[in-house]
Amino acid sequence: MIDNILQQLTYNPDAPLIFSSGLFLFLFLGFSLVYMLLQRTQTLRLLFVTAFSYYFYYKSSGFYFFLLAVVTLSDFLIARQIASLKAQSASRSLQKWLVALSLVIDLGLLGYFKYTNFFAGMWAQMVGSNFQPWDIFLPVGISFFTFQSMSYVIDVYRGDLKPLPSILDYAFYVSFFPQLVAGPIVRARDFAPQIRKPLEITQEMFARGVFFIMIGLFKKAVISDYISLNFVDRIFDNPSLYSGVENLLGAYGYAMQIYCDFSGYSDMAIGIALLLGFRFPMNFNAPYTSQSITDFWRRWHISLSSWIRDYIYISLGGNRKGKVRQYVNLIVTMLLGGLWHGASLNFVAWGGMHGVALAIHKWMREKVFHHDKHYQSHGWRRVVAVVLTFHFVVFCWIFFRNHTFDASWTMIAKMFTDFHPELFLQVVKGYWVVFAMMLFGYVTHFIPDSWNERCVSLIQRGGVLLGAVLITLVIYIVIQVKSSEIQPFIYFQF
């Protein structure tokens, strides 16, 4: 029995610690008990949460948790030195060199673990050499915590943020486990003021936290995992074996799978943070109701899209250097955003298509339709805009999901040359549970925000007792699905 417990508590590459697992809920209950006992001892509480966060990351990436410590320590010291030079009105060039040092460390680690095989393979193809990929382990979520730490140093350099007073505060911020491995990317200027505040979990925060955890768990463990295992993966693994209509439905299914998977994680992260007394910004806002590709990126992975805008697009010049340069900046920014998602030309193509679409939309909005950036279409124009935007996003997801261009072109060719619409009813009937879940996911996109607020108010009026009942229900649901194959979150690979 002791051996089984130790096996559960030590690192297993095939079983990372995820929010939708029974082990996490068990650990979180024990963690919450200690956390509340330490509510009046601020420093001990920060130490305890930081230690648990490092353990959480160890359960995901083994002893590579030392990378988290390297990034944390180096950026804390660099930002502190930059602030000291600012106070002394020292040379701006020296401050720039320190920022460059931070980028070299952070991007160097990210580049080695994530892109070495990608660029080495490209070089080998150019010189005609035979290349066998090296066995390089990709630590879970390395892109998220490096981006978060980089933004801290840049904000200190820009004068938008004062450095955190202690290494403990900064380690707590970077490693805070709800958002550590898959976001949302929380800015230091939003999170730092909450670190040393007296712990206060209001009834509203508790109710909202329970609501987000329930919604997130349902999205991930019920909708995303089910449609993935029972339909989507089958189509994408062998697209040539299926008709065009099945491939199209598989693409629709993946669009819902990745939304429920990633937004489900973000919802649970936000909910867990609320139960601990911290507020995270929203990361998804009904993205498939977007009226344009620009609107989509205001609603999808909001923390990353705003990060890319503030630290890449604006750094490239944004819209300050003429219209042509602005369009180029948009495309380059999204190409880099695609590469951030993975070391594959498929991701680069996905980012490039979104970049071109953003540039075209901006040009048409300004030069053809003469609309300002706040324009909202209505009536049938809105319906057409939503349908067109959604299908463009789904088309791009095909390249995002497939590992090769050949597989993507096979799916697209099947849709246009081997569609067989007569099979539609047969497919839906055979996978009716899958399509019922997909339909539920799409329909709930259009639920007014006021309905969600009513649910939160209902939980709030029910108090701790209702919250405890609902949390118990969540645990029960997890136990029920535990016998099935629970998939890691898609964005763990990024």
Coordinates of C-alpha atoms in Angstrom, one line a residue:
M1 CA 0.0 0.0 0.0
I2 CA 2.8 2.4 0.9
D3 CA 4.5 1.6 -2.4
N4 CA 1.3 2.4 -4.3
I5 CA 1.0 5.8 -2.4
L6 CA 4.6 6.7 -3.2
Q7 CA 4.1 5.7 -6.8
Q8 CA 1.1 8.0 -7.0
L9 CA 3.0 10.9 -5.4
T10 CA 6.2 10.6 -7.5
Y11 CA 6.7 11.8 -11.1
N12 CA 5.2 9.6 -13.8
P13 CA 5.6 10.9 -17.4
D14 CA 2.5 9.0 -18.4
A15 CA 0.3 10.5 -15.7
P16 CA 0.9 14.2 -15.2
L17 CA -1.0 15.9 -12.4
I18 CA -4.0 17.6 -14.0
F19 CA -7.0 19.4 -12.5
S20 CA -9.5 16.8 -13.8
S21 CA -7.8 13.9 -12.0
G22 CA -8.9 12.3 -8.7
L23 CA -5.4 12.6 -7.4
F24 CA -5.4 16.4 -7.8
L25 CA -8.7 16.8 -6.0
F26 CA -7.4 14.6 -3.1
L27 CA -4.2 16.7 -2.9
F28 CA -6.1 19.9 -3.2
L29 CA -8.4 19.1 -0.3
G30 CA -5.3 18.5 1.9
F31 CA -3.7 21.6 0.5
S32 CA -6.8 23.8 1.2
L33 CA -6.9 22.6 4.9
V34 CA -3.2 23.7 5.5
Y35 CA -3.8 26.9 3.4
M36 CA -6.6 28.0 5.6
L37 CA -4.7 27.2 8.8
L38 CA -1.9 29.5 7.5
Q39 CA -4.3 32.4 6.5
R40 CA -2.9 34.7 9.3
T41 CA 0.7 33.9 8.7
Q42 CA 1.4 35.5 5.4
T43 CA 5.0 34.5 4.7
L44 CA 4.5 30.9 5.7
R45 CA 1.4 30.8 3.5
L46 CA 3.4 32.1 0.5
L47 CA 6.2 29.6 1.2
F48 CA 3.7 26.7 1.5
V49 CA 1.9 27.6 -1.8
T50 CA 5.2 28.1 -3.6
A51 CA 6.5 24.7 -2.4
F52 CA 3.2 23.0 -3.4
S53 CA 3.5 24.8 -6.8
Y54 CA 6.9 23.4 -7.4
Y55 CA 5.7 19.9 -6.4
F56 CA 2.8 20.4 -8.8
Y57 CA 5.3 21.1 -11.6
Y58 CA 7.5 18.2 -10.5
K59 CA 4.5 15.9 -11.0
S60 CA 4.2 17.3 -14.6
S61 CA 7.8 17.4 -15.7
G62 CA 9.9 15.6 -13.1
F63 CA 13.2 17.2 -12.1
Y64 CA 13.0 19.7 -14.9
F65 CA 11.3 21.9 -12.2
F66 CA 14.8 23.3 -11.8
L67 CA 14.2 25.3 -15.0
L68 CA 11.4 27.1 -13.3
A69 CA 13.8 28.0 -10.5
V70 CA 16.5 29.2 -13.0
V71 CA 14.1 31.5 -14.9
T72 CA 12.7 32.8 -11.6
L73 CA 16.0 33.6 -10.0
S74 CA 17.6 35.1 -13.1
D75 CA 14.7 37.4 -14.0
F76 CA 14.2 38.5 -10.4
L77 CA 17.8 39.6 -10.1
I78 CA 17.9 41.2 -13.6
A79 CA 14.7 43.2 -13.0
R80 CA 16.0 44.3 -9.7
Q81 CA 19.2 45.5 -11.3
I82 CA 17.3 47.4 -14.0
A83 CA 15.2 49.1 -11.4
S84 CA 18.4 50.1 -9.5
L85 CA 19.9 51.6 -12.7
K86 CA 16.7 53.5 -13.3
A87 CA 16.8 55.0 -9.8
Q88 CA 20.4 56.1 -10.5
S89 CA 19.4 57.5 -13.9
A90 CA 22.1 55.2 -15.3
S91 CA 22.8 54.5 -18.9
R92 CA 19.7 53.3 -20.9
S93 CA 22.0 51.1 -23.0
L94 CA 23.1 49.1 -19.9
Q95 CA 19.4 48.5 -19.1
K96 CA 18.8 47.3 -22.6
W97 CA 21.7 44.9 -22.2
L98 CA 20.1 43.5 -19.1
V99 CA 16.8 43.0 -20.9
A100 CA 18.7 41.3 -23.7
L101 CA 20.4 39.0 -21.1
S102 CA 16.9 38.0 -19.7
L103 CA 15.7 37.3 -23.2
V104 CA 18.8 35.2 -24.0
I105 CA 18.2 33.1 -20.8
D106 CA 14.5 32.7 -21.2
L107 CA 14.4 32.2 -25.0
G108 CA 17.5 30.2 -24.9
L109 CA 15.9 27.6 -22.6
L110 CA 12.7 27.7 -24.6
G111 CA 14.6 27.4 -27.9
Y112 CA 16.7 24.5 -26.7
F113 CA 13.9 22.3 -25.3
K114 CA 11.3 23.2 -27.9
Y115 CA 13.0 24.1 -31.2
T116 CA 16.4 22.4 -31.4
N117 CA 15.1 19.4 -33.4
F118 CA 12.9 21.6 -35.5
F119 CA 15.7 23.9 -36.7
A120 CA 18.3 21.1 -36.8
G121 CA 15.9 19.1 -39.0
M122 CA 15.4 22.1 -41.4
W123 CA 19.1 22.7 -41.6
A124 CA 19.7 19.0 -42.4
Q125 CA 17.1 19.2 -45.2
M126 CA 18.8 22.2 -46.7
V127 CA 22.3 20.6 -46.8
G128 CA 20.9 17.2 -47.7
S129 CA 22.0 15.4 -44.5
N130 CA 20.2 12.6 -42.8
F131 CA 18.9 13.8 -39.4
Q132 CA 17.6 11.8 -36.5
P133 CA 15.8 13.9 -33.9
W134 CA 17.6 14.1 -30.6
D135 CA 15.9 12.8 -27.5
I136 CA 15.0 16.2 -25.9
F137 CA 12.3 16.2 -23.2
L138 CA 9.9 19.1 -23.5
P139 CA 9.0 20.4 -20.0
V140 CA 5.3 21.0 -19.6
G141 CA 4.2 24.6 -19.9
I142 CA 7.7 26.0 -20.4
S143 CA 6.3 28.5 -22.9
F144 CA 3.8 29.9 -20.4
F145 CA 6.1 30.5 -17.4
T146 CA 9.0 31.9 -19.6
F147 CA 6.6 34.3 -21.3
Q148 CA 5.2 35.4 -18.0
S149 CA 8.6 36.0 -16.5
M150 CA 9.8 37.8 -19.6
S151 CA 6.9 40.2 -19.4
Y152 CA 7.8 41.1 -15.9
V153 CA 11.4 42.1 -16.8
I154 CA 10.1 44.1 -19.9
D155 CA 7.5 45.9 -17.8
V156 CA 10.1 46.9 -15.2
Y157 CA 12.4 48.1 -18.0
R158 CA 9.5 50.1 -19.6
G159 CA 8.8 51.7 -16.2
D160 CA 5.3 50.2 -16.1
L161 CA 6.0 48.1 -13.0
K162 CA 8.1 48.3 -9.8
P163 CA 10.1 45.2 -9.1
L164 CA 8.7 42.8 -6.4
P165 CA 10.3 43.3 -3.0
S166 CA 11.5 39.7 -2.4
I167 CA 12.4 36.5 -4.2
L168 CA 9.6 34.8 -2.4
D169 CA 7.0 37.1 -3.8
Y170 CA 8.4 36.7 -7.3
A171 CA 8.7 32.9 -7.0
F172 CA 5.1 32.8 -5.7
Y173 CA 4.0 34.8 -8.8
V174 CA 5.8 32.8 -11.4
S175 CA 5.0 29.3 -10.0
F176 CA 1.4 29.9 -8.7
F177 CA 0.1 26.4 -9.6
P178 CA -3.4 27.2 -11.0
Q179 CA -1.9 29.0 -14.1
L180 CA 1.6 27.5 -14.1
V181 CA 1.5 24.9 -16.9
A182 CA -1.2 26.1 -19.3
G183 CA -2.1 29.7 -18.4
P184 CA -3.8 32.1 -18.4
I185 CA -0.6 34.2 -18.7
V186 CA -1.1 36.5 -15.7
R187 CA 0.7 39.9 -15.8
A188 CA 2.7 40.9 -12.7
R189 CA 1.0 44.3 -12.6
D190 CA -2.3 42.5 -12.2
F191 CA -1.1 39.8 -9.8
A192 CA 1.5 41.5 -7.6
P193 CA -0.9 43.8 -5.7
Q194 CA -2.8 40.6 -4.6
I195 CA 0.2 38.8 -3.2
R196 CA 0.6 40.5 0.2
K197 CA -3.0 41.5 0.7
P198 CA -4.7 39.9 3.7
L199 CA -6.4 36.7 2.7
E200 CA -10.1 37.3 2.0
I201 CA -12.4 35.0 0.2
T202 CA -15.8 36.6 -0.1
Q203 CA -19.0 34.7 -0.6
E204 CA -19.0 36.0 -4.2
M205 CA -15.5 34.7 -4.8
F206 CA -16.4 31.3 -3.4
A207 CA -19.5 31.1 -5.4
R208 CA -17.8 32.2 -8.6
G209 CA -14.9 29.8 -8.0
V210 CA -17.2 26.8 -7.5
F211 CA -19.1 27.8 -10.7
F212 CA -16.0 28.1 -12.8
I213 CA -14.6 24.8 -11.5
M214 CA -17.8 23.0 -12.3
I215 CA -18.1 24.5 -15.8
G216 CA -14.4 23.9 -16.6
L217 CA -14.5 20.3 -15.4
F218 CA -17.6 19.6 -17.5
K219 CA -16.0 21.1 -20.6
K220 CA -12.9 19.1 -20.2
A221 CA -13.8 15.7 -18.6
V222 CA -17.2 15.3 -20.2
I223 CA -17.3 17.2 -23.6
S224 CA -13.7 17.5 -24.8
D225 CA -12.5 14.0 -23.7
Y226 CA -15.6 12.2 -24.9
I227 CA -15.8 13.7 -28.4
S228 CA -12.0 13.4 -28.8
L229 CA -11.8 9.7 -27.9
N230 CA -15.0 8.6 -29.6
F231 CA -14.9 10.5 -32.8
V232 CA -12.4 13.3 -33.5
D233 CA -9.2 11.3 -33.0
R234 CA -10.5 8.5 -35.2
I235 CA -11.0 11.0 -38.1
F236 CA -7.7 12.8 -37.8
D237 CA -5.7 9.7 -37.3
N238 CA -6.9 8.2 -40.6
P239 CA -8.7 10.9 -42.7
S240 CA -8.3 8.9 -45.9
L241 CA -10.6 6.2 -44.5
Y242 CA -13.5 8.5 -44.1
S243 CA -15.8 10.4 -46.4
G244 CA -15.7 14.2 -46.9
V245 CA -18.8 14.7 -44.6
E246 CA -17.1 12.7 -41.8
N247 CA -13.9 14.7 -42.2
L248 CA -15.9 18.0 -42.1
L249 CA -17.7 16.8 -38.9
G250 CA -14.4 15.8 -37.5
A251 CA -13.1 19.3 -38.1
Y252 CA -16.2 20.8 -36.4
G253 CA -15.6 18.3 -33.5
Y254 CA -12.0 19.4 -33.1
A255 CA -13.0 23.0 -33.0
M256 CA -15.2 22.2 -30.0
Q257 CA -12.7 19.8 -28.5
I258 CA -9.8 22.3 -28.3
Y259 CA -12.2 25.1 -27.1
C260 CA -13.6 22.9 -24.3
D261 CA -10.2 21.5 -23.4
F262 CA -8.3 24.8 -23.2
S263 CA -11.1 27.1 -21.9
G264 CA -12.0 24.3 -19.5
Y265 CA -8.5 24.4 -18.1
S266 CA -8.6 28.2 -17.9
D267 CA -12.0 28.1 -16.1
M268 CA -10.7 25.7 -13.5
A269 CA -7.6 27.8 -13.0
I270 CA -9.7 30.9 -12.5
G271 CA -12.0 29.0 -10.1
I272 CA -9.2 27.5 -8.0
A273 CA -7.5 30.9 -7.8
L274 CA -10.7 32.4 -6.6
L275 CA -11.0 29.8 -3.9
L276 CA -7.5 30.8 -2.8
G277 CA -8.4 34.5 -2.7
F278 CA -6.9 35.6 -6.1
R279 CA -8.5 36.9 -9.2
F280 CA -7.4 36.0 -12.7
P281 CA -8.6 37.8 -15.9
M282 CA -10.9 35.9 -18.2
N283 CA -9.2 34.0 -20.9
F284 CA -12.0 33.0 -23.3
N285 CA -15.2 34.8 -24.3
A286 CA -17.4 32.8 -26.6
P287 CA -14.9 32.9 -29.4
Y288 CA -17.0 31.1 -32.0
T289 CA -19.5 34.0 -31.9
S290 CA -16.8 36.3 -33.4
Q291 CA -17.8 38.6 -36.3
S292 CA -14.3 38.8 -37.7
I293 CA -10.9 37.3 -37.2
T294 CA -9.9 40.4 -35.3
D295 CA -12.8 39.8 -33.0
F296 CA -11.8 36.1 -32.7
W297 CA -8.4 37.1 -31.3
R298 CA -10.1 39.4 -28.8
R299 CA -12.0 36.4 -27.5
W300 CA -9.7 33.4 -27.9
H301 CA -6.8 32.9 -25.4
I302 CA -7.1 36.5 -24.4
S303 CA -4.0 36.5 -22.1
L304 CA -1.8 35.2 -24.9
S305 CA -3.2 37.4 -27.7
S306 CA -2.8 40.5 -25.5
W307 CA 0.7 39.4 -24.6
I308 CA 1.7 38.9 -28.2
R309 CA 0.1 42.3 -29.0
D310 CA 2.0 44.2 -26.2
Y311 CA 5.4 42.5 -26.4
I312 CA 5.8 41.5 -30.1
Y313 CA 3.4 43.5 -32.3
I314 CA 4.0 46.8 -30.5
S315 CA 7.8 46.1 -30.3
L316 CA 7.9 45.6 -34.0
G317 CA 6.3 49.0 -34.5
G318 CA 2.6 48.2 -34.3
N319 CA 0.7 50.7 -36.4
R320 CA 3.2 53.5 -35.9
K321 CA 5.2 53.1 -39.1
G322 CA 2.6 53.2 -41.9
K323 CA -0.1 50.9 -43.1
V324 CA 2.1 48.5 -45.1
R325 CA 4.4 48.1 -42.2
Q326 CA 1.4 47.5 -39.9
Y327 CA 0.1 44.7 -42.2
V328 CA 3.6 43.1 -42.2
N329 CA 3.8 43.4 -38.4
L330 CA 0.5 41.6 -38.1
I331 CA 1.6 38.7 -40.3
V332 CA 5.1 38.4 -38.6
T333 CA 3.5 38.6 -35.2
M334 CA 1.1 35.7 -36.0
L335 CA 3.8 33.7 -37.6
L336 CA 5.8 33.9 -34.4
G337 CA 2.6 33.1 -32.5
G338 CA 2.2 30.0 -34.6
L339 CA 5.8 29.0 -33.9
W340 CA 5.1 29.5 -30.2
H341 CA 2.5 26.8 -30.3
G342 CA 4.9 24.2 -31.6
A343 CA 8.0 23.4 -33.5
S344 CA 6.3 22.5 -36.8
L345 CA 5.6 24.1 -40.1
N346 CA 2.0 23.2 -39.6
F347 CA 1.8 25.7 -36.7
V348 CA 3.7 28.3 -38.7
A349 CA 1.2 27.9 -41.5
W350 CA -1.7 28.2 -39.1
G351 CA -0.2 31.4 -37.6
G352 CA 0.5 32.7 -41.1
M353 CA -3.0 32.2 -42.3
H354 CA -4.4 34.0 -39.2
G355 CA -1.8 36.8 -39.8
V356 CA -2.8 37.3 -43.4
A357 CA -6.5 37.2 -42.5
L358 CA -6.0 39.9 -39.8
A359 CA -4.2 42.1 -42.3
I360 CA -6.9 41.6 -44.9
H361 CA -9.7 42.3 -42.4
K362 CA -8.0 45.5 -41.2
W363 CA -7.5 46.7 -44.8
M364 CA -11.1 45.9 -45.8
R365 CA -12.5 47.5 -42.6
E366 CA -10.6 50.7 -43.2
K367 CA -10.4 51.0 -47.0
V368 CA -13.4 49.2 -48.3
F369 CA -16.2 49.4 -45.6
H370 CA -14.8 52.5 -43.8
H371 CA -15.8 51.1 -40.4
D372 CA -14.0 52.1 -37.2
K373 CA -12.6 49.4 -34.9
H374 CA -15.7 49.5 -32.6
Y375 CA -18.2 48.7 -35.5
Q376 CA -20.6 45.9 -34.8
S377 CA -22.7 44.4 -37.6
H378 CA -26.4 43.5 -37.0
G379 CA -29.1 41.3 -38.4
W380 CA -28.2 39.1 -41.4
R381 CA -24.9 40.8 -41.8
R382 CA -23.9 39.6 -38.3
V383 CA -25.0 36.1 -39.1
V384 CA -23.0 36.0 -42.3
A385 CA -19.9 37.4 -40.6
V386 CA -20.1 34.9 -37.7
V387 CA -20.5 31.9 -40.1
L388 CA -17.6 33.0 -42.4
T389 CA -15.3 33.7 -39.4
F390 CA -16.2 30.4 -37.8
H391 CA -15.5 28.4 -40.9
F392 CA -12.2 30.1 -41.5
V393 CA -11.1 29.3 -38.0
V394 CA -12.2 25.7 -38.4
F395 CA -10.3 25.5 -41.7
C396 CA -7.1 26.7 -39.9
W397 CA -7.7 24.2 -37.1
I398 CA -7.2 21.4 -39.6
F399 CA -3.5 22.4 -40.0
F400 CA -3.2 23.0 -36.3
R401 CA -4.4 19.5 -35.4
N402 CA -2.6 17.4 -38.1
H403 CA 1.0 16.6 -37.8
T404 CA 1.7 16.8 -41.5
F405 CA 0.6 18.9 -44.5
D406 CA -0.3 15.7 -46.4
A407 CA -2.8 14.7 -43.8
S408 CA -4.3 18.3 -43.9
W409 CA -4.6 18.2 -47.7
T410 CA -6.1 14.7 -47.5
M411 CA -8.9 16.0 -45.2
I412 CA -9.6 19.0 -47.4
A413 CA -9.5 17.0 -50.6
K414 CA -12.0 14.5 -49.1
M415 CA -14.4 17.4 -48.2
F416 CA -14.3 18.7 -51.8
T417 CA -14.1 15.6 -53.9
D418 CA -15.6 12.7 -51.8
F419 CA -18.2 14.5 -49.7
H420 CA -21.2 12.0 -49.8
P421 CA -23.8 14.1 -48.0
E422 CA -26.2 11.1 -48.0
L423 CA -24.1 9.7 -45.1
F424 CA -24.8 12.7 -42.8
L425 CA -27.8 11.2 -41.0
Q426 CA -26.2 7.8 -40.7
V427 CA -23.0 9.3 -39.1
V428 CA -25.0 11.5 -36.7
K429 CA -27.2 8.6 -35.7
G430 CA -24.2 6.4 -35.1
Y431 CA -22.4 9.0 -33.0
W432 CA -25.5 10.8 -31.6
V433 CA -24.0 11.3 -28.1
V434 CA -20.9 12.9 -29.6
F435 CA -23.0 15.3 -31.8
A436 CA -25.3 16.1 -28.9
M437 CA -22.3 17.2 -26.9
M438 CA -20.9 19.2 -29.8
L439 CA -24.3 20.9 -30.3
F440 CA -24.6 21.7 -26.6
G441 CA -21.1 23.2 -26.7
Y442 CA -21.9 25.4 -29.7
V443 CA -25.4 26.5 -28.4
T444 CA -24.0 27.5 -25.0
H445 CA -21.7 30.0 -26.8
F446 CA -24.9 32.1 -27.2
I447 CA -26.0 32.0 -23.6
P448 CA -26.1 35.6 -22.2
D449 CA -23.6 36.5 -19.6
S450 CA -26.5 37.4 -17.3
W451 CA -27.4 33.7 -17.1
N452 CA -24.0 32.9 -15.7
E453 CA -24.3 35.7 -13.2
R454 CA -27.6 34.3 -12.1
C455 CA -26.0 30.9 -11.5
V456 CA -23.3 32.5 -9.4
S457 CA -25.9 34.4 -7.4
L458 CA -27.8 31.2 -6.8
I459 CA -24.6 29.5 -5.5
Q460 CA -23.9 32.6 -3.4
R461 CA -27.3 32.6 -1.8
G462 CA -26.9 28.9 -1.0
G463 CA -23.8 29.7 1.0
V464 CA -21.0 27.3 1.9
L465 CA -23.4 24.3 2.2
L466 CA -24.6 24.5 -1.4
G467 CA -21.0 25.2 -2.5
A468 CA -19.8 22.1 -0.6
V469 CA -22.6 20.0 -2.2
L470 CA -21.6 21.2 -5.6
I471 CA -17.9 20.5 -5.0
T472 CA -18.8 17.0 -3.8
L473 CA -20.8 16.6 -7.1
V474 CA -17.7 17.7 -9.0
I475 CA -15.6 15.1 -7.2
Y476 CA -18.3 12.5 -7.9
I477 CA -18.2 13.3 -11.6
V478 CA -14.4 13.0 -11.7
I479 CA -14.6 9.6 -10.0
Q480 CA -17.2 8.5 -12.5
V481 CA -15.1 9.4 -15.5
K482 CA -11.8 8.3 -13.9
S483 CA -12.2 4.7 -15.3
S484 CA -12.2 6.1 -18.8
E485 CA -9.0 7.4 -20.5
I486 CA -8.5 11.0 -19.3
Q487 CA -6.4 12.9 -21.7
P488 CA -3.9 15.5 -20.7
F489 CA -4.8 19.1 -21.6
I490 CA -3.9 19.9 -25.2
Y491 CA -2.0 23.0 -24.3
F492 CA 0.4 21.0 -22.0
Q493 CA 2.5 20.5 -25.1
F494 CA 3.0 24.2 -25.6

